[in-house]
Tab-separated table of C-alpha atoms in Angstrom:
chain	number	residue	atom	x	y	z
A	47	UNK	CA	-19.494	9.899	-5.465
A	48	UNK	CA	-15.917	9.474	-4.237
A	49	UNK	CA	-14.220	12.691	-3.119
A	50	UNK	CA	-11.766	14.625	-5.254
A	51	UNK	CA	-8.228	13.789	-4.141
A	52	UNK	CA	-5.262	16.009	-5.026
A	53	UNK	CA	-1.537	16.276	-4.411
A	54	UNK	CA	1.186	18.809	-5.073
A	55	UNK	CA	1.495	17.388	-8.602
A	56	UNK	CA	-2.019	18.387	-9.710
A	57	UNK	CA	-1.923	21.652	-7.760
A	58	UNK	CA	1.304	22.678	-9.500
A	59	UNK	CA	-0.402	22.107	-12.869
A	60	UNK	CA	-3.295	24.313	-11.781
A	61	UNK	CA	-0.998	27.115	-10.624
A	62	UNK	CA	0.929	26.987	-13.901
A	63	UNK	CA	-2.305	27.303	-15.871
A	64	UNK	CA	-3.178	30.368	-13.794
A	65	UNK	CA	0.228	31.949	-14.464
A	66	UNK	CA	-0.145	31.187	-18.177
A	67	UNK	CA	-3.639	32.713	-18.103
A	68	UNK	CA	-5.222	29.533	-19.472
A	69	UNK	CA	-9.021	29.216	-19.233
A	70	UNK	CA	-8.744	25.558	-18.219
A	71	UNK	CA	-6.257	22.778	-17.489
A	72	UNK	CA	-6.370	19.019	-17.998
A	73	UNK	CA	-5.355	17.367	-14.751
A	74	UNK	CA	-6.484	14.606	-12.404
A	75	UNK	CA	-8.947	14.552	-9.538
A	76	UNK	CA	-7.934	11.034	-8.438
A	77	UNK	CA	-4.129	11.129	-8.156
A	78	UNK	CA	-3.435	10.342	-11.781
A	79	UNK	CA	-5.813	7.456	-12.369
A	80	UNK	CA	-7.932	9.490	-14.810
A	81	UNK	CA	-7.781	12.940	-16.394
A	82	UNK	CA	-10.385	15.682	-16.530
A	83	UNK	CA	-10.620	19.315	-17.604
A	84	UNK	CA	-11.075	21.879	-14.843
A	85	UNK	CA	-11.826	25.570	-15.215
A	86	UNK	CA	-9.269	28.196	-14.204
A	87	UNK	CA	-11.166	31.104	-12.670
A	88	UNK	CA	-10.148	34.380	-11.044
A	89	UNK	CA	-10.779	33.076	-7.533
A	90	UNK	CA	-9.693	29.463	-7.984
A	91	UNK	CA	-10.334	26.149	-9.707
A	92	UNK	CA	-13.739	24.708	-10.589
A	93	UNK	CA	-14.213	20.993	-11.272
A	94	UNK	CA	-16.680	19.431	-13.700
A	95	UNK	CA	-19.020	18.408	-10.879
A	96	UNK	CA	-19.208	21.972	-9.563
A	97	UNK	CA	-16.709	21.582	-6.711
A	98	UNK	CA	-14.255	24.456	-6.342
A	99	UNK	CA	-11.028	25.312	-4.571
A	100	UNK	CA	-9.642	28.805	-3.985
A	101	UNK	CA	-6.076	29.678	-4.944
A	102	UNK	CA	-4.806	29.858	-1.362
A	103	UNK	CA	-5.780	26.221	-0.835
A	104	UNK	CA	-4.342	25.201	-4.202
A	105	UNK	CA	-1.046	26.818	-3.176
A	106	UNK	CA	-1.138	25.099	0.214
A	107	UNK	CA	-1.501	21.681	-1.429
A	108	UNK	CA	1.278	22.521	-3.919
A	109	UNK	CA	3.663	23.318	-1.065
A	110	UNK	CA	3.125	19.969	0.685
A	111	UNK	CA	5.141	17.172	-0.944
A	112	UNK	CA	4.316	14.458	1.609
A	113	UNK	CA	0.524	14.599	1.997
A	114	UNK	CA	-2.486	14.149	-0.280
A	115	UNK	CA	-5.693	16.126	0.280
A	116	UNK	CA	-9.370	15.434	-0.282
A	117	UNK	CA	-12.122	17.982	-0.905
A	118	UNK	CA	-15.095	18.278	1.414
A	119	UNK	CA	-17.518	21.168	0.921
A	120	UNK	CA	-14.881	22.983	-1.159
A	121	UNK	CA	-12.336	22.719	1.644
A	122	UNK	CA	-9.080	20.783	1.193
A	123	UNK	CA	-8.363	18.427	4.087
A	124	UNK	CA	-5.156	16.409	4.589
A	125	UNK	CA	-5.406	12.617	4.389
A	126	UNK	CA	-3.726	11.752	7.657
A	127	UNK	CA	-4.571	10.562	11.139
A	128	UNK	CA	-3.300	9.353	14.495
A	129	UNK	CA	-4.054	5.855	15.744
A	130	UNK	CA	-4.968	5.506	19.394
A	131	UNK	CA	-4.578	1.736	18.985
A	132	UNK	CA	-0.899	1.780	17.982
A	133	UNK	CA	0.264	5.316	18.787
A	134	UNK	CA	1.345	5.791	15.172
A	135	UNK	CA	0.743	8.600	12.697
A	136	UNK	CA	-0.548	7.683	9.244
A	137	UNK	CA	-0.691	9.760	6.076
A	138	UNK	CA	-1.088	9.308	2.322
A	139	UNK	CA	2.038	10.452	0.485
A	140	UNK	CA	1.877	11.200	-3.257
A	141	UNK	CA	4.283	9.925	-5.885
A	142	UNK	CA	4.324	10.236	-9.684
A	143	UNK	CA	2.358	6.963	-9.688
A	144	UNK	CA	0.250	5.388	-6.934
A	145	UNK	CA	0.703	7.003	-3.513
A	146	UNK	CA	2.298	5.268	-0.582
A	147	UNK	CA	1.360	5.345	3.081
A	148	UNK	CA	3.637	6.836	5.700
A	149	UNK	CA	3.564	5.186	9.122
A	150	UNK	CA	5.266	7.488	11.612
A	151	UNK	CA	7.199	8.949	8.683
A	152	UNK	CA	8.293	5.602	7.190
A	153	UNK	CA	7.043	4.856	3.639
A	154	UNK	CA	5.401	1.460	3.238
A	155	UNK	CA	6.534	1.061	-0.374
A	156	UNK	CA	9.771	1.555	-2.242
A	157	UNK	CA	9.867	4.992	-3.846
A	158	UNK	CA	13.567	5.403	-4.699
A	159	UNK	CA	14.190	4.365	-8.303
A	160	UNK	CA	10.692	2.880	-8.594
A	161	UNK	CA	7.142	3.598	-7.454
A	162	UNK	CA	4.601	1.885	-5.196
A	163	UNK	CA	2.642	0.325	-8.070
A	164	UNK	CA	5.750	-1.118	-9.747
A	165	UNK	CA	6.990	-2.238	-6.335
A	166	UNK	CA	3.759	-4.209	-5.912
A	167	UNK	CA	4.071	-5.786	-9.368
A	168	UNK	CA	7.599	-6.988	-8.526
A	169	UNK	CA	6.219	-8.806	-5.472
A	170	UNK	CA	3.371	-10.357	-7.451
A	171	UNK	CA	5.766	-11.482	-10.195
A	172	UNK	CA	8.091	-13.037	-7.610
A	173	UNK	CA	5.402	-15.467	-6.423
A	174	UNK	CA	3.517	-15.943	-9.720
A	175	UNK	CA	1.470	-17.713	-10.866
A	176	UNK	CA	-1.050	-16.722	-8.235
A	177	UNK	CA	-3.951	-19.155	-8.156
A	178	UNK	CA	-6.274	-20.623	-5.539
A	179	UNK	CA	-6.772	-18.770	-2.285
A	180	UNK	CA	-4.274	-16.169	-1.113
A	181	UNK	CA	-3.426	-14.742	2.293
A	182	UNK	CA	-2.087	-11.179	2.364
A	183	UNK	CA	-0.744	-10.563	5.868
A	184	UNK	CA	-0.445	-6.764	5.755
A	185	UNK	CA	-3.153	-4.858	3.870
A	186	UNK	CA	-1.766	-1.335	3.987
A	187	UNK	CA	-3.234	0.436	0.958
A	188	UNK	CA	-4.346	-2.898	-0.488
A	189	UNK	CA	-2.277	-2.866	-3.675
A	190	UNK	CA	-1.050	-6.434	-3.140
A	191	UNK	CA	-4.538	-7.769	-2.466
A	192	UNK	CA	-5.934	-5.927	-5.496
A	193	UNK	CA	-3.302	-7.343	-7.859
A	194	UNK	CA	-3.467	-10.863	-6.409
A	195	UNK	CA	-7.261	-10.907	-6.781
A	196	UNK	CA	-6.913	-10.538	-10.558
A	197	UNK	CA	-5.944	-14.229	-10.873
A	198	UNK	CA	-6.679	-15.768	-7.454
A	199	UNK	CA	-9.933	-17.474	-6.503
A	200	UNK	CA	-10.044	-15.250	-3.449
A	201	UNK	CA	-7.851	-13.116	-1.199
A	202	UNK	CA	-7.973	-12.676	2.564
A	203	UNK	CA	-6.083	-9.587	3.665
A	204	UNK	CA	-5.314	-8.625	7.266
A	205	UNK	CA	-4.772	-5.094	8.579
A	206	UNK	CA	-3.609	-4.398	12.101
A	207	UNK	CA	-4.779	-0.808	12.451
A	208	UNK	CA	-8.244	0.580	11.599
A	209	UNK	CA	-6.613	3.979	11.031
A	210	UNK	CA	-4.609	2.535	8.137
A	211	UNK	CA	-7.843	1.261	6.620
A	212	UNK	CA	-9.339	4.751	6.910
A	213	UNK	CA	-6.375	6.185	5.005
A	214	UNK	CA	-6.908	3.549	2.299
A	215	UNK	CA	-10.576	4.527	1.973
A	216	UNK	CA	-9.543	7.992	0.759
A	217	UNK	CA	-7.008	6.623	-1.738
A	218	UNK	CA	-8.382	6.373	-5.300
A	219	UNK	CA	-5.858	3.619	-6.083
A	220	UNK	CA	-7.314	1.508	-3.242
A	221	UNK	CA	-10.962	1.555	-4.295
A	222	UNK	CA	-11.000	-2.051	-5.539
A	223	UNK	CA	-9.994	-3.134	-2.048
A	224	UNK	CA	-13.470	-2.170	-0.873
A	225	UNK	CA	-15.469	-3.099	-3.995
A	226	UNK	CA	-13.964	-6.374	-5.261
A	227	UNK	CA	-16.045	-9.307	-3.933
A	228	UNK	CA	-13.010	-11.594	-4.249
A	229	UNK	CA	-11.234	-9.652	-1.473
A	230	UNK	CA	-12.113	-10.282	2.161
A	231	UNK	CA	-10.747	-7.879	4.781
A	232	UNK	CA	-9.940	-8.641	8.404
A	233	UNK	CA	-8.870	-6.198	11.108
A	234	UNK	CA	-6.464	-7.767	13.573
A	235	UNK	CA	-2.909	-8.845	14.292
A	236	UNK	CA	-1.667	-11.263	11.608
A	237	UNK	CA	0.383	-13.062	14.258
A	238	UNK	CA	-2.879	-13.985	15.996
A	239	UNK	CA	-5.323	-14.025	13.085
A	240	UNK	CA	-3.372	-16.648	11.153
A	241	UNK	CA	-4.202	-19.146	13.893
A	242	UNK	CA	-7.904	-18.920	12.978
A	243	UNK	CA	-7.423	-20.518	9.552
A	244	UNK	CA	-7.534	-24.251	8.938
A	245	UNK	CA	-4.396	-26.112	7.931
A	246	UNK	CA	-3.503	-25.876	4.247
A	247	UNK	CA	-6.038	-23.114	3.528
A	248	UNK	CA	-3.917	-21.080	1.118
A	249	UNK	CA	-1.987	-21.709	-2.086
A	250	UNK	CA	0.006	-18.497	-1.640
A	251	UNK	CA	0.936	-16.213	1.221
A	252	UNK	CA	2.191	-12.697	0.527
A	253	UNK	CA	4.013	-11.466	3.593
A	254	UNK	CA	4.985	-7.811	3.291
A	255	UNK	CA	5.210	-6.678	6.917
A	256	UNK	CA	6.289	-3.280	8.236
A	257	UNK	CA	9.916	-2.950	9.313
A	258	UNK	CA	11.320	-5.283	11.956
A	259	UNK	CA	11.321	-2.345	14.358
A	260	UNK	CA	7.558	-1.871	13.943
A	261	UNK	CA	6.525	-5.545	13.747
A	262	UNK	CA	9.266	-7.845	15.005
A	263	UNK	CA	6.868	-10.721	15.776
A	264	UNK	CA	6.059	-10.995	12.054
A	265	UNK	CA	9.699	-11.927	11.440
A	266	UNK	CA	9.737	-14.636	14.124
A	267	UNK	CA	10.106	-18.380	13.697
A	268	UNK	CA	6.799	-18.832	15.511
A	269	UNK	CA	4.997	-16.767	12.866
A	270	UNK	CA	6.703	-18.709	10.072
A	271	UNK	CA	5.619	-21.975	11.711
A	272	UNK	CA	2.039	-20.713	11.751
A	273	UNK	CA	2.314	-19.655	8.103
A	274	UNK	CA	3.708	-23.086	7.185
A	275	UNK	CA	0.684	-24.763	8.773
A	276	UNK	CA	-1.914	-22.816	6.753
A	277	UNK	CA	-0.024	-23.130	3.456
A	278	UNK	CA	-0.971	-25.936	1.091
A	279	UNK	CA	1.534	-28.591	0.055
A	280	UNK	CA	3.631	-27.130	-2.799
A	281	UNK	CA	2.408	-23.679	-1.764
A	282	UNK	CA	4.619	-20.589	-1.739
A	283	UNK	CA	5.200	-17.655	0.569
A	284	UNK	CA	6.716	-14.373	-0.579
A	285	UNK	CA	8.476	-12.511	2.227
A	286	UNK	CA	9.608	-8.902	1.780
A	287	UNK	CA	12.916	-8.350	3.592
A	288	UNK	CA	14.366	-5.084	2.246
A	289	UNK	CA	17.279	-4.176	0.006
A	290	UNK	CA	19.555	-7.251	-0.131
A	291	UNK	CA	22.485	-4.998	-1.079
A	292	UNK	CA	22.258	-2.981	2.134
A	293	UNK	CA	23.857	-4.084	5.390
A	294	UNK	CA	20.504	-4.094	7.191
A	295	UNK	CA	18.747	-5.938	4.362
A	296	UNK	CA	21.459	-8.579	4.116
A	297	UNK	CA	21.369	-9.161	7.873
A	298	UNK	CA	17.570	-9.349	7.916
A	299	UNK	CA	17.535	-11.755	4.964
A	300	UNK	CA	19.999	-14.117	6.611
A	301	UNK	CA	17.944	-14.289	9.809
A	302	UNK	CA	14.672	-14.696	7.906
A	303	UNK	CA	16.031	-17.552	5.774
A	304	UNK	CA	17.371	-19.395	8.811
A	305	UNK	CA	14.058	-19.108	10.664
A	306	UNK	CA	12.025	-20.105	7.604
A	307	UNK	CA	14.091	-23.281	7.300
A	308	UNK	CA	13.649	-24.005	11.000
A	309	UNK	CA	9.873	-23.609	10.521
A	310	UNK	CA	9.854	-26.318	7.842
A	311	UNK	CA	10.387	-24.519	4.534
A	312	UNK	CA	13.017	-26.402	2.518
A	313	UNK	CA	13.410	-24.432	-0.704
A	314	UNK	CA	13.992	-20.692	-0.360
A	315	UNK	CA	14.850	-18.542	-3.365
A	316	UNK	CA	16.139	-14.993	-3.382
A	317	UNK	CA	14.062	-12.479	-5.361
A	318	UNK	CA	16.314	-9.400	-5.378
A	319	UNK	CA	14.161	-7.347	-7.790
A	320	UNK	CA	11.275	-7.657	-5.307
A	321	UNK	CA	13.556	-7.158	-2.270
A	322	UNK	CA	12.399	-10.480	-0.862
A	323	UNK	CA	12.544	-14.254	-0.813
A	324	UNK	CA	10.074	-16.981	-1.803
A	325	UNK	CA	9.809	-20.016	0.451
A	326	UNK	CA	8.288	-23.283	-0.777
A	327	UNK	CA	6.410	-25.903	1.221
């Protein structure tokens, strides 16, 4: 059975039920994906499967707005970790919808005015229809791969850091990443891994890299040339570039478009709702 995963949102509901002297509360044990009734006892909360959590731990979770927790032997443990491979800290940060992942404090999805799930749907819509075989160059929590796999023949998704994959394993919203047979996962550097694919292997490429500061090589003309090679004729690549209305986003977009053209892409369309561009081969 997957572990119970909680955030400050569910813990606040539990504490309110205690204050209101309710015998139970309907809340979620998987970050909002489903609902269940849990018992409100004198010493803490008891879940339907028998797991329990004392009030001190419930309060600790409620006070932490940036980290999700999982239960192991009735002890709440933060979903976070340090990567020896990259020297980066990873954690699972809750939102009102699907959680996002923080890499050294930087969220990997848009959370202002939207949520990570809607952010993913914007990217999928920007490159739709998604058919054939798809390359997802930055797995993260796997939301893009999961959504693309709903219509694609198959998805190959690449993750640089094993620690990020471990964070995803605890995320209820990422479970299809590990169970869907249409999704194949690779651990490695997308800049290098893309060279292992044959020419014209993919109908679509979804390129949603970390910031330029964290992964500058994934914004390079050399990477775009490699992506062009593995993309089928009439194929499309979505490239996340950031808020086009911001000074940084506008500057990044201009450089990305110029390098995409130099790599061989001729038609490049702005997709402002998805904070990206789509380049056509």
